[in-house]
Amino acid sequence: MPRVVVEVMPKPELLDPQGAAVAAALARLGYAGTGAVRQGKRFEIEVADATPQALAGIRRAAAELLSNPVIEDVVSVDLLPERVAP
Amino acid sequence: MRIGVVTFPGSLDDTDAARAVTLAGGEAVRLWHADADLHGVAAVILPGGFSYGDYLRCGAIARFAPVMTEVIRAARGGMPVLGICNGFQILCEAHLLPGALVRNDHRRFACLDQRLRIERTATAWTHSYEIGAEITIPLKNGEGAYVADEVTLDALAAEGRVVARYLGGNPNGSRRDIAGVCDPTGRIVGLMPHPEHAVEPGFGPSTDGLAFFTSALRRTGSQ
């Protein structure tokens, strides 16, 4: 089935304690040159048909359920390209 | 007076909340998340815990539980609702209260006896307190930092909708030390600390929490 990818990120103005913890771990492990980290969420949702209507439905779901607009932004809703068989 | 206490998968404090209702002199009615029926209760408590494992976001799945359809409908019709901890998160996710609760700024789980100041007594759940009363009740949360945009925070302050603020240090990074807020009518209250754990001598730091439950039982027509 085709899949739609939804990416959600914490709002830039909010503190992201998880991202800060990851950034601190990167520094501790010696990954030179790494700076701030922000941690978000990625959803892969199967849809029966890759139609504009299906994509619009996922956009509504992203706003209603997958994100909380008080603290998060939906940064992308895209159709995942089909994997080409080798 | 019958007060409902909802149990979601992952609720922890439902039994304590029901016990607090009983100790306050009310009749606690256990409500089940999958049962879209409030069984005639006059008020509802959404208890603390980790409903649905806190999957997606705290309260985000619980907000769509069958019982919540009825809670939201009744709350919009004026039924008092108290959301404690996870219940507060659910009320925010359900848009019955503004703002959201996010991870503690210091990234650690907070578990302590917390001092609070009651800043609004014109609510269904705090009218038995004196305005400005300082109380100590348990606080235990990982995602208890109250956040909202500045416009919302200013409006909450201007409308007197901050029900309680933290005293003696902010335990989780909540904006403006907010521990609890209410809707414009004062019937819907969300609170991060746990009054249901401070209702009986010998258990918890005080019995300061009991008045949340006696308030609901002694409702007057104005609240």
PDB file of N, CA and C in Angstrom, chain A residues 9-82:
ATOM      1  N   MET A   9       7.165  18.472  14.630  1.00  0.00           N
ATOM      2  CA  MET A   9       8.285  18.966  15.446  1.00  0.00           C
ATOM      3  C   MET A   9       7.772  19.849  16.578  1.00  0.00           C
ATOM      4  N   PRO A  10       8.468  19.843  17.719  1.00  0.00           N
ATOM      5  CA  PRO A  10       8.096  20.788  18.775  1.00  0.00           C
ATOM      6  C   PRO A  10       8.284  22.225  18.273  1.00  0.00           C
ATOM      7  N   LYS A  11       7.432  23.119  18.706  1.00  0.00           N
ATOM      8  CA  LYS A  11       7.528  24.513  18.249  1.00  0.00           C
ATOM      9  C   LYS A  11       8.902  25.080  18.618  1.00  0.00           C
ATOM     10  N   PRO A  12       9.472  25.884  17.705  1.00  0.00           N
ATOM     11  CA  PRO A  12      10.836  26.380  17.943  1.00  0.00           C
ATOM     12  C   PRO A  12      10.968  27.179  19.239  1.00  0.00           C
ATOM     13  N   GLU A  13       9.906  27.867  19.644  1.00  0.00           N
ATOM     14  CA  GLU A  13      10.023  28.721  20.824  1.00  0.00           C
ATOM     15  C   GLU A  13       9.941  27.939  22.136  1.00  0.00           C
ATOM     16  N   LEU A  14       9.571  26.636  22.032  1.00  0.00           N
ATOM     17  CA  LEU A  14       9.479  25.828  23.250  1.00  0.00           C
ATOM     18  C   LEU A  14      10.793  25.127  23.529  1.00  0.00           C
ATOM     19  N   LEU A  15      11.115  25.011  24.813  1.00  0.00           N
ATOM     20  CA  LEU A  15      12.249  24.200  25.220  1.00  0.00           C
ATOM     21  C   LEU A  15      11.973  22.750  24.828  1.00  0.00           C
ATOM     22  N   ASP A  16      12.992  22.064  24.282  1.00  0.00           N
ATOM     23  CA  ASP A  16      12.848  20.658  23.912  1.00  0.00           C
ATOM     24  C   ASP A  16      13.818  19.845  24.772  1.00  0.00           C
ATOM     25  N   PRO A  17      13.372  19.432  25.966  1.00  0.00           N
ATOM     26  CA  PRO A  17      14.297  18.737  26.876  1.00  0.00           C
ATOM     27  C   PRO A  17      14.875  17.455  26.287  1.00  0.00           C
ATOM     28  N   GLN A  18      14.086  16.742  25.469  1.00  0.00           N
ATOM     29  CA  GLN A  18      14.606  15.506  24.865  1.00  0.00           C
ATOM     30  C   GLN A  18      15.743  15.819  23.895  1.00  0.00           C
ATOM     31  N   GLY A  19      15.533  16.841  23.076  1.00  0.00           N
ATOM     32  CA  GLY A  19      16.576  17.240  22.140  1.00  0.00           C
ATOM     33  C   GLY A  19      17.833  17.681  22.876  1.00  0.00           C
ATOM     34  N   ALA A  20      17.645  18.403  23.981  1.00  0.00           N
ATOM     35  CA  ALA A  20      18.781  18.871  24.773  1.00  0.00           C
ATOM     36  C   ALA A  20      19.550  17.685  25.358  1.00  0.00           C
ATOM     37  N   ALA A  21      18.819  16.644  25.777  1.00  0.00           N
ATOM     38  CA  ALA A  21      19.479  15.458  26.332  1.00  0.00           C
ATOM     39  C   ALA A  21      20.290  14.748  25.250  1.00  0.00           C
ATOM     40  N   VAL A  22      19.734  14.688  24.041  1.00  0.00           N
ATOM     41  CA  VAL A  22      20.454  14.044  22.932  1.00  0.00           C
ATOM     42  C   VAL A  22      21.698  14.857  22.581  1.00  0.00           C
ATOM     43  N   ALA A  23      21.561  16.181  22.556  1.00  0.00           N
ATOM     44  CA  ALA A  23      22.714  17.040  22.240  1.00  0.00           C
ATOM     45  C   ALA A  23      23.826  16.831  23.261  1.00  0.00           C
ATOM     46  N   ALA A  24      23.451  16.722  24.533  1.00  0.00           N
ATOM     47  CA  ALA A  24      24.453  16.528  25.585  1.00  0.00           C
ATOM     48  C   ALA A  24      25.141  15.179  25.418  1.00  0.00           C
ATOM     49  N   ALA A  25      24.364  14.147  25.033  1.00  0.00           N
ATOM     50  CA  ALA A  25      24.955  12.819  24.835  1.00  0.00           C
ATOM     51  C   ALA A  25      25.913  12.820  23.647  1.00  0.00           C
ATOM     52  N   LEU A  26      25.552  13.508  22.590  1.00  0.00           N
ATOM     53  CA  LEU A  26      26.437  13.593  21.417  1.00  0.00           C
ATOM     54  C   LEU A  26      27.771  14.219  21.802  1.00  0.00           C
ATOM     55  N   ALA A  27      27.688  15.306  22.574  1.00  0.00           N
ATOM     56  CA  ALA A  27      28.920  15.984  22.993  1.00  0.00           C
ATOM     57  C   ALA A  27      29.759  15.068  23.872  1.00  0.00           C
ATOM     58  N   ARG A  28      29.086  14.335  24.763  1.00  0.00           N
ATOM     59  CA  ARG A  28      29.788  13.444  25.686  1.00  0.00           C
ATOM     60  C   ARG A  28      30.501  12.325  24.921  1.00  0.00           C
ATOM     61  N   LEU A  29      29.884  11.871  23.825  1.00  0.00           N
ATOM     62  CA  LEU A  29      30.468  10.790  23.035  1.00  0.00           C
ATOM     63  C   LEU A  29      31.573  11.282  22.104  1.00  0.00           C
ATOM     64  N   GLY A  30      31.778  12.591  22.082  1.00  0.00           N
ATOM     65  CA  GLY A  30      32.888  13.127  21.306  1.00  0.00           C
ATOM     66  C   GLY A  30      32.565  13.434  19.858  1.00  0.00           C
ATOM     67  N   TYR A  31      31.266  13.548  19.535  1.00  0.00           N
ATOM     68  CA  TYR A  31      30.929  13.933  18.167  1.00  0.00           C
ATOM     69  C   TYR A  31      31.175  15.431  18.011  1.00  0.00           C
ATOM     70  N   ALA A  32      32.369  15.733  17.525  1.00  0.00           N
ATOM     71  CA  ALA A  32      32.785  17.136  17.445  1.00  0.00           C
ATOM     72  C   ALA A  32      31.919  17.882  16.444  1.00  0.00           C
ATOM     73  N   GLY A  33      31.671  19.120  16.736  1.00  0.00           N
ATOM     74  CA  GLY A  33      30.962  19.973  15.788  1.00  0.00           C
ATOM     75  C   GLY A  33      29.457  19.823  15.803  1.00  0.00           C
ATOM     76  N   THR A  34      28.914  19.021  16.731  1.00  0.00           N
ATOM     77  CA  THR A  34      27.455  18.942  16.808  1.00  0.00           C
ATOM     78  C   THR A  34      26.947  20.006  17.773  1.00  0.00           C
ATOM     79  N   GLY A  35      25.806  20.570  17.420  1.00  0.00           N
ATOM     80  CA  GLY A  35      25.233  21.630  18.256  1.00  0.00           C
ATOM     81  C   GLY A  35      23.883  21.208  18.794  1.00  0.00           C
ATOM     82  N   ALA A  36      22.969  22.161  18.772  1.00  0.00           N
ATOM     83  CA  ALA A  36      21.651  21.917  19.341  1.00  0.00           C
ATOM     84  C   ALA A  36      20.922  20.818  18.563  1.00  0.00           C
ATOM     85  N   VAL A  37      20.089  20.055  19.272  1.00  0.00           N
ATOM     86  CA  VAL A  37      19.278  19.003  18.659  1.00  0.00           C
ATOM     87  C   VAL A  37      17.827  19.272  19.012  1.00  0.00           C
ATOM     88  N   ARG A  38      16.955  19.090  18.048  1.00  0.00           N
ATOM     89  CA  ARG A  38      15.516  19.093  18.342  1.00  0.00           C
ATOM     90  C   ARG A  38      14.957  17.752  17.886  1.00  0.00           C
ATOM     91  N   GLN A  39      14.140  17.160  18.746  1.00  0.00           N
ATOM     92  CA  GLN A  39      13.617  15.829  18.462  1.00  0.00           C
ATOM     93  C   GLN A  39      12.133  15.919  18.155  1.00  0.00           C
ATOM     94  N   GLY A  40      11.768  15.356  17.012  1.00  0.00           N
ATOM     95  CA  GLY A  40      10.366  15.372  16.607  1.00  0.00           C
ATOM     96  C   GLY A  40       9.839  13.966  16.397  1.00  0.00           C
ATOM     97  N   LYS A  41       8.748  13.860  15.645  1.00  0.00           N
ATOM     98  CA  LYS A  41       8.110  12.569  15.406  1.00  0.00           C
ATOM     99  C   LYS A  41       7.880  12.391  13.915  1.00  0.00           C
ATOM    100  N   ARG A  42       7.992  11.136  13.476  1.00  0.00           N
ATOM    101  CA  ARG A  42       7.692  10.794  12.089  1.00  0.00           C
ATOM    102  C   ARG A  42       6.664   9.669  12.095  1.00  0.00           C
ATOM    103  N   PHE A  43       5.595   9.856  11.351  1.00  0.00           N
ATOM    104  CA  PHE A  43       4.546   8.837  11.220  1.00  0.00           C
ATOM    105  C   PHE A  43       4.543   8.353   9.773  1.00  0.00           C
ATOM    106  N   GLU A  44       4.405   7.046   9.582  1.00  0.00           N
ATOM    107  CA  GLU A  44       4.198   6.498   8.239  1.00  0.00           C
ATOM    108  C   GLU A  44       2.833   5.831   8.236  1.00  0.00           C
ATOM    109  N   ILE A  45       1.940   6.340   7.430  1.00  0.00           N
ATOM    110  CA  ILE A  45       0.542   5.894   7.440  1.00  0.00           C
ATOM    111  C   ILE A  45       0.192   5.282   6.079  1.00  0.00           C
ATOM    112  N   GLU A  46      -0.265   4.038   6.105  1.00  0.00           N
ATOM    113  CA  GLU A  46      -0.693   3.406   4.864  1.00  0.00           C
ATOM    114  C   GLU A  46      -2.036   3.988   4.425  1.00  0.00           C
ATOM    115  N   VAL A  47      -2.175   4.212   3.141  1.00  0.00           N
ATOM    116  CA  VAL A  47      -3.460   4.670   2.586  1.00  0.00           C
ATOM    117  C   VAL A  47      -3.827   3.739   1.429  1.00  0.00           C
ATOM    118  N   ALA A  48      -5.142   3.555   1.243  1.00  0.00           N
ATOM    119  CA  ALA A  48      -5.603   2.624   0.211  1.00  0.00           C
ATOM    120  C   ALA A  48      -5.205   3.124  -1.175  1.00  0.00           C
ATOM    121  N   ASP A  49      -5.381   4.427  -1.380  1.00  0.00           N
ATOM    122  CA  ASP A  49      -5.048   5.020  -2.677  1.00  0.00           C
ATOM    123  C   ASP A  49      -4.320   6.334  -2.450  1.00  0.00           C
ATOM    124  N   ALA A  50      -3.320   6.556  -3.258  1.00  0.00           N
ATOM    125  CA  ALA A  50      -2.530   7.787  -3.126  1.00  0.00           C
ATOM    126  C   ALA A  50      -3.205   8.917  -3.906  1.00  0.00           C
ATOM    127  N   THR A  51      -4.378   9.307  -3.415  1.00  0.00           N
ATOM    128  CA  THR A  51      -5.122  10.365  -4.100  1.00  0.00           C
ATOM    129  C   THR A  51      -4.981  11.674  -3.330  1.00  0.00           C
ATOM    130  N   PRO A  52      -5.248  12.801  -3.996  1.00  0.00           N
ATOM    131  CA  PRO A  52      -5.218  14.088  -3.278  1.00  0.00           C
ATOM    132  C   PRO A  52      -6.190  14.091  -2.088  1.00  0.00           C
ATOM    133  N   GLN A  53      -7.339  13.385  -2.245  1.00  0.00           N
ATOM    134  CA  GLN A  53      -8.304  13.324  -1.145  1.00  0.00           C
ATOM    135  C   GLN A  53      -7.709  12.591   0.051  1.00  0.00           C
ATOM    136  N   ALA A  54      -7.000  11.486  -0.223  1.00  0.00           N
ATOM    137  CA  ALA A  54      -6.380  10.731   0.873  1.00  0.00           C
ATOM    138  C   ALA A  54      -5.350  11.597   1.587  1.00  0.00           C
ATOM    139  N   LEU A  55      -4.571  12.342   0.801  1.00  0.00           N
ATOM    140  CA  LEU A  55      -3.549  13.214   1.387  1.00  0.00           C
ATOM    141  C   LEU A  55      -4.205  14.309   2.226  1.00  0.00           C
ATOM    142  N   ALA A  56      -5.338  14.821   1.736  1.00  0.00           N
ATOM    143  CA  ALA A  56      -6.051  15.872   2.485  1.00  0.00           C
ATOM    144  C   ALA A  56      -6.579  15.310   3.802  1.00  0.00           C
ATOM    145  N   GLY A  57      -7.051  14.049   3.759  1.00  0.00           N
ATOM    146  CA  GLY A  57      -7.534  13.410   4.983  1.00  0.00           C
ATOM    147  C   GLY A  57      -6.420  13.262   6.003  1.00  0.00           C
ATOM    148  N   ILE A  58      -5.248  12.868   5.543  1.00  0.00           N
ATOM    149  CA  ILE A  58      -4.106  12.725   6.457  1.00  0.00           C
ATOM    150  C   ILE A  58      -3.708  14.090   7.011  1.00  0.00           C
ATOM    151  N   ARG A  59      -3.812  15.130   6.204  1.00  0.00           N
ATOM    152  CA  ARG A  59      -3.498  16.484   6.711  1.00  0.00           C
ATOM    153  C   ARG A  59      -4.437  16.860   7.851  1.00  0.00           C
ATOM    154  N   ARG A  60      -5.729  16.508   7.709  1.00  0.00           N
ATOM    155  CA  ARG A  60      -6.674  16.801   8.797  1.00  0.00           C
ATOM    156  C   ARG A  60      -6.323  15.983  10.027  1.00  0.00           C
ATOM    157  N   ALA A  61      -5.994  14.702   9.829  1.00  0.00           N
ATOM    158  CA  ALA A  61      -5.615  13.845  10.960  1.00  0.00           C
ATOM    159  C   ALA A  61      -4.363  14.375  11.645  1.00  0.00           C
ATOM    160  N   ALA A  62      -3.445  14.916  10.853  1.00  0.00           N
ATOM    161  CA  ALA A  62      -2.206  15.451  11.421  1.00  0.00           C
ATOM    162  C   ALA A  62      -2.509  16.617  12.344  1.00  0.00           C
ATOM    163  N   ALA A  63      -3.501  17.430  11.970  1.00  0.00           N
ATOM    164  CA  ALA A  63      -3.857  18.585  12.796  1.00  0.00           C
ATOM    165  C   ALA A  63      -4.709  18.174  14.000  1.00  0.00           C
ATOM    166  N   GLU A  64      -5.557  17.147  13.828  1.00  0.00           N
ATOM    167  CA  GLU A  64      -6.493  16.782  14.894  1.00  0.00           C
ATOM    168  C   GLU A  64      -5.856  15.868  15.941  1.00  0.00           C
ATOM    169  N   LEU A  65      -5.086  14.892  15.479  1.00  0.00           N
ATOM    170  CA  LEU A  65      -4.596  13.852  16.382  1.00  0.00           C
ATOM    171  C   LEU A  65      -3.074  13.776  16.470  1.00  0.00           C
ATOM    172  N   LEU A  66      -2.417  13.814  15.310  1.00  0.00           N
ATOM    173  CA  LEU A  66      -0.974  13.515  15.309  1.00  0.00           C
ATOM    174  C   LEU A  66      -0.151  14.638  15.919  1.00  0.00           C
ATOM    175  N   SER A  67      -0.705  15.858  15.958  1.00  0.00           N
ATOM    176  CA  SER A  67       0.026  16.972  16.560  1.00  0.00           C
ATOM    177  C   SER A  67      -0.897  17.734  17.494  1.00  0.00           C
ATOM    178  N   ASN A  68      -0.283  18.464  18.419  1.00  0.00           N
ATOM    179  CA  ASN A  68      -1.025  19.396  19.265  1.00  0.00           C
ATOM    180  C   ASN A  68      -0.549  20.790  18.887  1.00  0.00           C
ATOM    181  N   PRO A  69      -1.412  21.588  18.257  1.00  0.00           N
ATOM    182  CA  PRO A  69      -0.950  22.878  17.722  1.00  0.00           C
ATOM    183  C   PRO A  69      -0.451  23.853  18.790  1.00  0.00           C
ATOM    184  N   VAL A  70      -0.736  23.568  20.050  1.00  0.00           N
ATOM    185  CA  VAL A  70      -0.228  24.448  21.120  1.00  0.00           C
ATOM    186  C   VAL A  70       1.285  24.293  21.261  1.00  0.00           C
ATOM    187  N   ILE A  71       1.772  23.089  21.019  1.00  0.00           N
ATOM    188  CA  ILE A  71       3.191  22.813  21.302  1.00  0.00           C
ATOM    189  C   ILE A  71       3.959  22.282  20.096  1.00  0.00           C
ATOM    190  N   GLU A  72       3.253  21.936  19.015  1.00  0.00           N
ATOM    191  CA  GLU A  72       3.930  21.285  17.895  1.00  0.00           C
ATOM    192  C   GLU A  72       3.486  21.879  16.554  1.00  0.00           C
ATOM    193  N   ASP A  73       4.351  21.727  15.563  1.00  0.00           N
ATOM    194  CA  ASP A  73       4.031  22.092  14.189  1.00  0.00           C
ATOM    195  C   ASP A  73       4.096  20.851  13.312  1.00  0.00           C
ATOM    196  N   VAL A  74       3.121  20.706  12.411  1.00  0.00           N
ATOM    197  CA  VAL A  74       3.218  19.686  11.370  1.00  0.00           C
ATOM    198  C   VAL A  74       4.120  20.282  10.295  1.00  0.00           C
ATOM    199  N   VAL A  75       5.304  19.707  10.102  1.00  0.00           N
ATOM    200  CA  VAL A  75       6.251  20.324   9.162  1.00  0.00           C
ATOM    201  C   VAL A  75       6.153  19.731   7.761  1.00  0.00           C
ATOM    202  N   SER A  76       5.629  18.485   7.643  1.00  0.00           N
ATOM    203  CA  SER A  76       5.435  17.962   6.289  1.00  0.00           C
ATOM    204  C   SER A  76       4.428  16.823   6.286  1.00  0.00           C
ATOM    205  N   VAL A  77       3.671  16.739   5.195  1.00  0.00           N
ATOM    206  CA  VAL A  77       2.769  15.609   4.923  1.00  0.00           C
ATOM    207  C   VAL A  77       3.015  15.235   3.465  1.00  0.00           C
ATOM    208  N   ASP A  78       3.694  14.123   3.249  1.00  0.00           N
ATOM    209  CA  ASP A  78       4.116  13.780   1.882  1.00  0.00           C
ATOM    210  C   ASP A  78       3.877  12.306   1.595  1.00  0.00           C
ATOM    211  N   LEU A  79       3.616  12.044   0.343  1.00  0.00           N
ATOM    212  CA  LEU A  79       3.527  10.654  -0.109  1.00  0.00           C
ATOM    213  C   LEU A  79       4.937  10.063  -0.150  1.00  0.00           C
ATOM    214  N   LEU A  80       5.093   8.884   0.439  1.00  0.00           N
ATOM    215  CA  LEU A  80       6.393   8.210   0.423  1.00  0.00           C
ATOM    216  C   LEU A  80       6.586   7.569  -0.948  1.00  0.00           C
ATOM    217  N   PRO A  81       7.699   7.858  -1.625  1.00  0.00           N
ATOM    218  CA  PRO A  81       7.900   7.225  -2.941  1.00  0.00           C
ATOM    219  C   PRO A  81       7.934   5.709  -2.798  1.00  0.00           C
ATOM    220  N   GLU A  82       7.280   5.020  -3.729  1.00  0.00           N
ATOM    221  CA  GLU A  82       7.277   3.552  -3.703  1.00  0.00           C
ATOM    222  C   GLU A  82       8.711   3.040  -3.867  1.00  0.00           C
TER     223      GLU A  82
END
